[in-house]
Coordinates of C-alpha atoms in Angstrom, one line a residue:
M13 CA 0.0 0.0 0.0
A14 CA 1.0 3.6 -0.3
F15 CA 0.8 5.8 2.7
H16 CA -1.4 8.9 2.7
G17 CA -1.0 11.1 5.8
P18 CA -2.7 14.3 6.7
E19 CA -1.5 17.6 5.3
R20 CA 1.7 17.8 7.3
R21 CA 4.4 18.3 4.7
V22 CA 7.9 17.0 5.5
V23 CA 11.1 18.8 4.5
I24 CA 14.8 18.1 4.9
T25 CA 16.6 20.7 6.9
G26 CA 19.9 19.1 7.7
M27 CA 22.2 16.3 6.4
G28 CA 25.4 14.7 7.6
V29 CA 27.5 11.9 6.2
I30 CA 30.4 9.6 6.8
T31 CA 31.4 8.0 3.5
P32 CA 34.3 6.4 1.7
V33 CA 34.7 9.6 -0.4
G34 CA 34.0 12.3 2.2
L35 CA 33.3 12.9 5.9
N36 CA 30.8 15.8 5.3
V37 CA 28.2 16.5 2.7
Q38 CA 30.1 19.0 0.7
D39 CA 33.2 16.8 0.4
Y40 CA 31.0 13.8 -0.4
W41 CA 29.1 15.7 -3.0
Q42 CA 32.2 17.2 -4.7
S43 CA 33.8 13.7 -4.8
L44 CA 30.7 12.3 -6.5
L45 CA 30.6 15.1 -9.1
V46 CA 34.2 14.5 -10.1
G47 CA 33.8 10.7 -10.2
K48 CA 36.1 9.8 -7.3
S49 CA 36.2 6.1 -6.4
G50 CA 36.4 5.2 -2.7
A51 CA 37.7 1.6 -3.5
G52 CA 41.1 0.3 -2.4
P53 CA 42.8 -2.7 -0.8
I54 CA 41.3 -3.7 2.6
T55 CA 43.4 -2.3 5.4
Y56 CA 41.3 -3.5 8.4
F57 CA 42.5 -7.1 8.3
D58 CA 44.6 -9.4 6.3
A59 CA 42.4 -10.2 3.2
S60 CA 45.0 -12.2 1.3
M61 CA 43.1 -15.4 1.7
Y62 CA 39.8 -13.9 0.5
E63 CA 38.5 -13.9 -3.0
T64 CA 37.8 -10.2 -2.7
K65 CA 40.7 -8.2 -1.3
F66 CA 39.3 -4.6 -1.6
A67 CA 36.4 -2.5 -0.4
C68 CA 35.3 1.1 0.0
E69 CA 36.6 1.9 3.5
V70 CA 36.0 5.2 5.3
K71 CA 39.3 7.1 5.5
G72 CA 40.4 9.6 8.1
F73 CA 37.6 8.9 10.6
D74 CA 38.6 9.7 14.2
P75 CA 35.9 9.1 16.7
M76 CA 38.0 10.7 19.5
K77 CA 37.4 14.1 17.8
H78 CA 33.7 13.7 18.5
M79 CA 33.3 11.7 21.7
D80 CA 35.2 10.8 24.9
R81 CA 37.3 7.6 25.2
K82 CA 34.7 5.8 27.3
L83 CA 32.0 6.2 24.7
A84 CA 34.3 5.3 21.9
Q85 CA 35.3 2.1 23.7
R86 CA 31.7 1.1 24.4
T87 CA 30.3 1.6 20.8
D88 CA 30.8 -0.3 17.6
L89 CA 32.1 1.4 14.6
F90 CA 28.7 1.6 13.0
T91 CA 27.3 3.5 16.0
Q92 CA 30.3 5.8 16.0
F93 CA 29.6 6.6 12.3
A94 CA 25.9 7.3 13.2
L95 CA 26.7 9.5 16.1
V96 CA 29.2 11.7 14.1
A97 CA 26.9 11.9 11.1
T98 CA 24.1 13.0 13.4
E99 CA 26.3 15.6 15.0
T100 CA 27.1 17.2 11.6
A101 CA 23.5 16.9 10.4
L102 CA 22.2 18.7 13.5
A103 CA 24.8 21.4 13.1
D104 CA 23.8 21.8 9.5
S105 CA 20.2 22.1 10.4
R106 CA 20.9 24.7 13.1
L107 CA 18.4 23.0 15.3
N108 CA 19.0 23.8 19.0
V109 CA 17.5 20.8 20.6
E110 CA 17.8 22.4 24.1
Q111 CA 15.2 25.0 23.0
E112 CA 12.8 22.4 21.5
D113 CA 10.2 20.1 23.0
R114 CA 12.4 17.0 23.0
E115 CA 9.4 14.7 23.3
R116 CA 8.5 15.9 19.8
I117 CA 11.9 14.9 18.3
G118 CA 12.5 11.2 17.4
V119 CA 15.2 9.0 16.0
I120 CA 15.0 6.2 13.5
V121 CA 18.4 5.0 12.3
G122 CA 18.7 1.6 10.7
S123 CA 21.5 -0.9 10.2
G124 CA 21.3 -4.0 8.0
I125 CA 23.7 -6.0 10.1
G126 CA 24.6 -4.0 13.2
G127 CA 27.8 -4.5 15.2
M128 CA 29.5 -7.1 13.1
W129 CA 33.0 -6.0 14.2
T130 CA 32.0 -6.3 17.8
Y131 CA 30.7 -9.8 17.3
H132 CA 33.9 -10.8 15.4
K133 CA 36.2 -9.5 18.2
Q134 CA 34.2 -11.0 21.0
Q135 CA 34.1 -14.4 19.2
E136 CA 37.9 -14.2 18.8
T137 CA 38.2 -13.6 22.6
V138 CA 36.1 -16.7 23.3
L139 CA 38.2 -18.8 20.9
K140 CA 41.5 -17.6 22.3
T141 CA 40.6 -17.9 26.0
G142 CA 38.7 -21.2 25.6
G143 CA 35.6 -19.9 27.3
P144 CA 33.0 -17.2 27.8
R145 CA 34.4 -15.6 30.9
Q146 CA 36.2 -12.8 29.0
I147 CA 33.2 -11.7 27.0
S148 CA 32.6 -8.0 27.6
P149 CA 29.4 -7.0 29.4
F150 CA 29.0 -4.4 26.6
F151 CA 29.0 -7.1 23.9
I152 CA 25.3 -7.2 23.3
P153 CA 24.6 -3.5 23.8
M154 CA 27.4 -2.7 21.3
M155 CA 26.3 -5.2 18.7
I156 CA 22.5 -4.8 18.4
S157 CA 21.4 -2.6 15.6
D158 CA 18.9 -0.5 17.6
I159 CA 21.7 0.9 19.8
A160 CA 22.6 3.5 17.2
P161 CA 19.3 5.4 17.6
G162 CA 19.3 4.6 21.3
R163 CA 22.8 6.2 21.7
I164 CA 21.7 9.3 19.6
S165 CA 18.6 9.8 21.8
M166 CA 20.7 9.6 25.0
R167 CA 23.3 12.0 23.7
Y168 CA 20.7 14.7 23.0
G169 CA 17.9 13.8 25.4
L170 CA 15.4 13.1 22.6
K171 CA 12.3 11.3 23.9
G172 CA 10.2 11.0 20.7
P173 CA 9.7 7.8 18.7
N174 CA 13.0 5.8 18.7
Y175 CA 13.9 2.6 17.0
S176 CA 15.9 0.9 14.3
T177 CA 14.8 -0.6 11.0
T178 CA 16.4 -3.7 9.3
S179 CA 15.6 -4.6 5.7
A180 CA 19.0 -5.4 4.3
C181 CA 19.9 -2.9 1.6
A182 CA 16.6 -1.1 1.9
T183 CA 17.1 -0.4 5.6
S184 CA 17.7 3.3 5.7
S185 CA 15.2 4.1 3.1
H186 CA 12.6 2.4 5.3
A187 CA 13.9 4.4 8.2
I188 CA 13.4 7.6 6.3
G189 CA 10.0 6.5 5.2
D190 CA 8.9 5.6 8.7
A191 CA 10.1 9.0 10.0
F192 CA 8.1 10.7 7.2
I193 CA 5.0 8.8 8.3
L194 CA 5.4 9.7 12.0
I195 CA 5.7 13.4 11.2
Q196 CA 2.8 13.2 8.8
R197 CA 0.5 11.7 11.5
G198 CA 1.6 14.2 14.1
D199 CA 3.7 12.0 16.4
A200 CA 6.7 14.1 16.0
D201 CA 7.8 17.5 14.6
V202 CA 11.4 16.5 13.9
M203 CA 13.0 13.2 13.1
I204 CA 16.6 12.3 12.9
T205 CA 16.8 9.4 10.5
G206 CA 19.0 7.4 8.2
G207 CA 21.4 4.5 8.5
A208 CA 24.8 3.2 9.5
E209 CA 26.9 0.2 8.6
A210 CA 30.4 -1.1 9.3
A211 CA 30.6 -4.6 8.0
I212 CA 34.0 -4.6 6.2
C213 CA 35.3 -7.4 8.5
P214 CA 36.4 -11.0 7.9
M215 CA 32.9 -12.5 8.2
G216 CA 31.3 -9.7 6.2
I217 CA 33.6 -10.0 3.2
G218 CA 33.8 -13.8 3.6
G219 CA 30.0 -14.1 3.7
F220 CA 29.3 -12.1 0.6
N221 CA 32.1 -13.9 -1.2
A222 CA 30.4 -17.2 -0.3
M223 CA 27.3 -15.8 -2.0
R224 CA 29.3 -14.8 -5.1
A225 CA 27.9 -11.3 -4.6
L226 CA 31.1 -9.3 -4.5
S227 CA 33.4 -8.2 -7.4
T228 CA 36.7 -10.0 -7.5
R229 CA 38.5 -7.4 -9.7
N230 CA 41.4 -7.3 -7.3
D231 CA 43.8 -5.9 -9.9
A232 CA 41.8 -2.7 -10.2
P233 CA 39.6 -2.0 -7.2
E234 CA 38.7 1.5 -8.3
K235 CA 37.3 0.0 -11.5
A236 CA 35.3 -2.8 -9.8
S237 CA 32.0 -1.1 -9.1
R238 CA 30.7 -0.6 -12.6
P239 CA 26.8 -0.5 -12.6
F240 CA 25.1 -1.2 -15.9
D241 CA 28.4 -2.1 -17.6
K242 CA 28.6 -5.3 -19.5
N243 CA 31.7 -6.5 -17.6
R244 CA 30.3 -6.0 -14.1
D245 CA 30.9 -8.9 -11.8
G246 CA 29.4 -8.0 -8.4
F247 CA 29.2 -5.2 -5.9
V248 CA 31.9 -3.6 -3.8
M249 CA 31.4 -3.4 0.0
G250 CA 31.2 0.0 1.5
E251 CA 30.6 1.5 4.9
G252 CA 29.6 4.7 6.7
S253 CA 26.5 6.6 7.7
A254 CA 24.1 9.2 6.4
I255 CA 21.7 11.1 8.5
L256 CA 18.8 13.4 7.5
I257 CA 16.9 15.8 9.6
L258 CA 13.3 15.6 8.6
E259 CA 11.0 18.3 9.8
E260 CA 7.3 19.3 9.6
V261 CA 7.3 22.3 7.3
G262 CA 5.6 24.7 9.6
H263 CA 8.1 23.9 12.4
A264 CA 10.9 24.5 9.9
I265 CA 9.5 27.9 8.7
R266 CA 8.9 29.1 12.3
R267 CA 12.5 28.7 13.1
N268 CA 13.7 30.1 9.7
A269 CA 15.4 26.8 8.8
K270 CA 17.2 26.2 5.6
I271 CA 15.1 23.8 3.5
Y272 CA 17.0 21.5 1.1
A273 CA 14.0 19.7 -0.4
E274 CA 10.7 18.1 0.4
L275 CA 10.1 14.4 0.9
G276 CA 6.9 14.1 -1.1
G277 CA 6.1 10.4 -1.2
I278 CA 7.2 6.9 -0.4
G279 CA 6.6 3.4 -1.8
F280 CA 7.2 0.2 0.1
T281 CA 6.6 -3.2 -1.5
A282 CA 7.8 -6.9 -1.4
D283 CA 8.8 -9.2 -4.2
A284 CA 7.6 -12.4 -2.4
H285 CA 9.9 -14.1 -4.9
H286 CA 13.5 -15.1 -3.8
I287 CA 15.9 -14.5 -0.9
T288 CA 18.4 -12.6 -3.1
E289 CA 17.2 -12.2 -6.7
P290 CA 14.7 -9.6 -7.7
A291 CA 11.3 -10.5 -9.1
P292 CA 11.1 -11.0 -12.9
G293 CA 11.1 -7.7 -14.7
G294 CA 11.6 -5.8 -11.4
E295 CA 7.9 -6.2 -10.7
G296 CA 8.2 -5.2 -7.0
A297 CA 10.4 -2.2 -7.9
V298 CA 7.8 -1.1 -10.5
R299 CA 5.1 -1.1 -7.7
S300 CA 7.3 0.8 -5.2
M301 CA 8.1 3.6 -7.7
R302 CA 4.5 3.9 -8.7
Q303 CA 3.4 4.0 -5.1
A304 CA 5.9 6.8 -4.3
I305 CA 4.6 8.8 -7.3
K306 CA 1.0 8.3 -6.3
D307 CA 1.7 9.1 -2.7
A308 CA 3.2 12.4 -3.8
G309 CA 0.1 13.2 -5.9
L310 CA 2.2 13.3 -9.1
T311 CA 2.4 11.3 -12.3
A312 CA 5.3 9.5 -14.0
D313 CA 5.7 12.4 -16.3
D314 CA 6.7 14.6 -13.4
V315 CA 9.8 12.7 -12.5
D316 CA 13.1 14.0 -13.9
Y317 CA 15.8 11.8 -12.3
I318 CA 16.2 8.3 -10.7
N319 CA 19.1 7.6 -8.3
T320 CA 19.1 3.8 -8.8
H321 CA 19.9 1.0 -6.4
G322 CA 22.5 0.2 -9.1
T323 CA 24.6 -2.3 -7.3
S324 CA 26.8 -3.5 -10.2
T325 CA 25.4 -7.1 -10.0
P326 CA 24.6 -8.9 -13.3
V327 CA 20.9 -9.6 -12.4
G328 CA 20.1 -6.6 -10.3
D329 CA 21.0 -3.9 -12.9
V330 CA 19.0 -5.5 -15.6
S331 CA 16.0 -5.9 -13.4
E332 CA 16.1 -2.3 -12.2
T333 CA 16.5 -1.0 -15.8
A334 CA 13.4 -3.1 -16.8
A335 CA 11.5 -1.7 -13.8
I336 CA 12.3 1.9 -14.8
K337 CA 11.1 1.2 -18.3
G338 CA 8.0 -0.4 -16.9
V339 CA 7.0 2.7 -14.9
F340 CA 8.1 5.4 -17.3
G341 CA 7.9 3.9 -20.8
E342 CA 9.6 6.0 -23.5
R343 CA 10.2 8.8 -21.0
A344 CA 12.7 6.5 -19.3
Y345 CA 15.1 7.3 -22.1
R346 CA 14.9 11.0 -21.5
M347 CA 15.5 10.9 -17.8
A348 CA 18.8 11.1 -15.9
V349 CA 19.6 7.8 -14.3
N350 CA 22.7 7.1 -12.2
S351 CA 24.3 5.0 -9.5
T352 CA 26.1 6.5 -6.5
K353 CA 27.4 3.0 -5.6
S354 CA 29.8 3.2 -8.6
M355 CA 31.9 5.5 -6.3
I356 CA 31.1 4.7 -2.7
G357 CA 30.4 1.0 -3.1
H358 CA 27.4 -0.6 -1.3
L359 CA 26.8 0.8 2.2
L360 CA 24.3 -2.0 2.8
G361 CA 21.9 -0.7 5.5
A362 CA 23.2 2.9 5.1
A363 CA 23.0 2.9 1.3
G364 CA 19.5 4.4 1.0
A365 CA 20.3 7.3 3.2
A366 CA 23.6 8.1 1.5
E367 CA 22.0 7.9 -1.9
A368 CA 19.1 10.1 -0.6
V369 CA 21.6 12.8 0.3
A370 CA 23.1 12.6 -3.3
T371 CA 19.5 12.8 -4.7
I372 CA 18.7 15.9 -2.6
M373 CA 22.0 17.6 -3.6
S374 CA 21.1 16.9 -7.2
I375 CA 17.8 18.8 -6.8
C376 CA 19.5 21.6 -5.0
E377 CA 22.2 22.2 -7.6
N378 CA 20.5 20.9 -10.8
K379 CA 23.4 18.5 -11.3
V380 CA 23.6 14.7 -11.6
H381 CA 26.8 12.9 -10.7
P382 CA 28.2 10.3 -13.1
T383 CA 28.0 6.6 -13.0
I384 CA 31.7 5.8 -13.2
N385 CA 33.4 2.8 -14.9
L386 CA 30.6 2.6 -17.5
E387 CA 32.8 1.7 -20.4
T388 CA 31.1 -1.1 -22.3
P389 CA 27.3 -0.7 -22.1
D390 CA 25.2 -3.8 -21.4
P391 CA 22.7 -4.0 -24.3
E392 CA 20.0 -4.8 -21.7
C393 CA 20.9 -1.6 -19.8
D394 CA 20.3 1.1 -22.4
L395 CA 19.1 4.1 -20.4
N396 CA 21.0 7.4 -19.8
Y397 CA 23.1 6.4 -16.8
I398 CA 25.2 9.6 -17.0
P399 CA 28.4 7.7 -17.9
N400 CA 31.7 8.9 -16.3
T401 CA 31.0 12.7 -16.4
A402 CA 28.6 14.8 -14.3
R403 CA 25.8 16.6 -16.1
D404 CA 23.7 19.7 -15.5
W405 CA 20.1 18.6 -15.4
N406 CA 17.0 20.5 -14.5
I407 CA 15.5 18.5 -11.6
N408 CA 12.2 19.2 -9.8
V409 CA 11.3 15.7 -8.9
A410 CA 13.6 12.7 -8.2
I411 CA 13.2 9.1 -6.9
S412 CA 15.8 7.3 -4.9
N413 CA 15.5 3.5 -5.1
T414 CA 16.8 0.8 -2.7
F415 CA 16.1 -2.9 -2.9
G416 CA 17.1 -5.4 -0.3
F417 CA 17.8 -9.2 0.0
G418 CA 14.5 -10.8 1.1
G419 CA 12.6 -8.9 -1.6
H420 CA 12.3 -5.6 0.2
N421 CA 11.7 -2.5 -2.1
A422 CA 11.7 1.1 -1.1
S423 CA 11.4 4.2 -3.2
L424 CA 11.6 7.7 -1.8
L425 CA 10.4 10.7 -3.9
F426 CA 12.0 14.0 -3.3
R427 CA 10.9 17.3 -4.9
R428 CA 12.1 20.9 -5.0
Y429 CA 10.5 22.7 -2.1
Q430 CA 7.9 25.3 -2.9
E431 CA 5.9 27.2 -0.4

């Protein structure tokens, strides 16, 4: 179903990111525009025995610049990413939470996997010591995915709706959609929302290798993520966090907030088909895009740009291309279509939010970043994917797609804000 709330419009007033190509929105956006790849050899552990030896790691992140040592020691990397992205998003929004009714501010931040590094390290402790006595009492609170929104609420004293979403790659788009619904129905005036992930660890890389989901282009990591290219061979693992400040428009206007864009509609569907492969012809994706458009009160002809899920997998890219054609018909060939994952890799549960930020910046600046590494077009992928060079593009309405293992589909429709 599509979700139709009362006339409480929802706008974006702040954004923060931690990504493989930038630790703030402006650096991230400029990196995307110039086609900078975040891929490189894995430095977190010895990956010599793994089929995939590279990933899109976050560079230069220092949690100690943003939190005390005790908090850093008691939080997994994914939570640290979320806390810092939230800090920068709140600063960007100029929202003084101490002057707000903090029962009207909520947090929904999702993670597809949660504290995988914490699990790995604690399991190593058990194996090395031969028993469970050395397991940290903070093991479970550090690992569980809902601890990121919990920690955010504690840091700022926020007492509105607070939880985590988990739907694989669609996780943070679902988080944003849930936050949108809660504001629409009057349960909150402001929502801090998005996703965080830090799964570039031995079991993360090994697990996706076992599925044959990752690229193994070890000789040229920066060329490995190549959505819609004929020679793509899988996705590249990424990590990081992206946080959006969603706000009821009247609340934003009263405090003279900067408004980036409006979240106009959402579409959530299920494939009910296969644990990893999309439904034939992208049938579930077709319905999610159509629902987002309907929810916004628009038509397919109003959409100017699609930020695709675009993972660089052989099946997924063909399916999404077919879905876009299924929704937009001949108009699909006249739209801008691109993949942020070509540069930052796949941030798993944080992907939707990171790509939403790119979509919003595209609306703000009337520019679309390139899909890099698109050198040999796949005949089945024949849309305008903005190959290799950014383009100026007049954008009033855009859709950001994310699709997750388990058949989860989420489409977010953003539009230029007009009073």
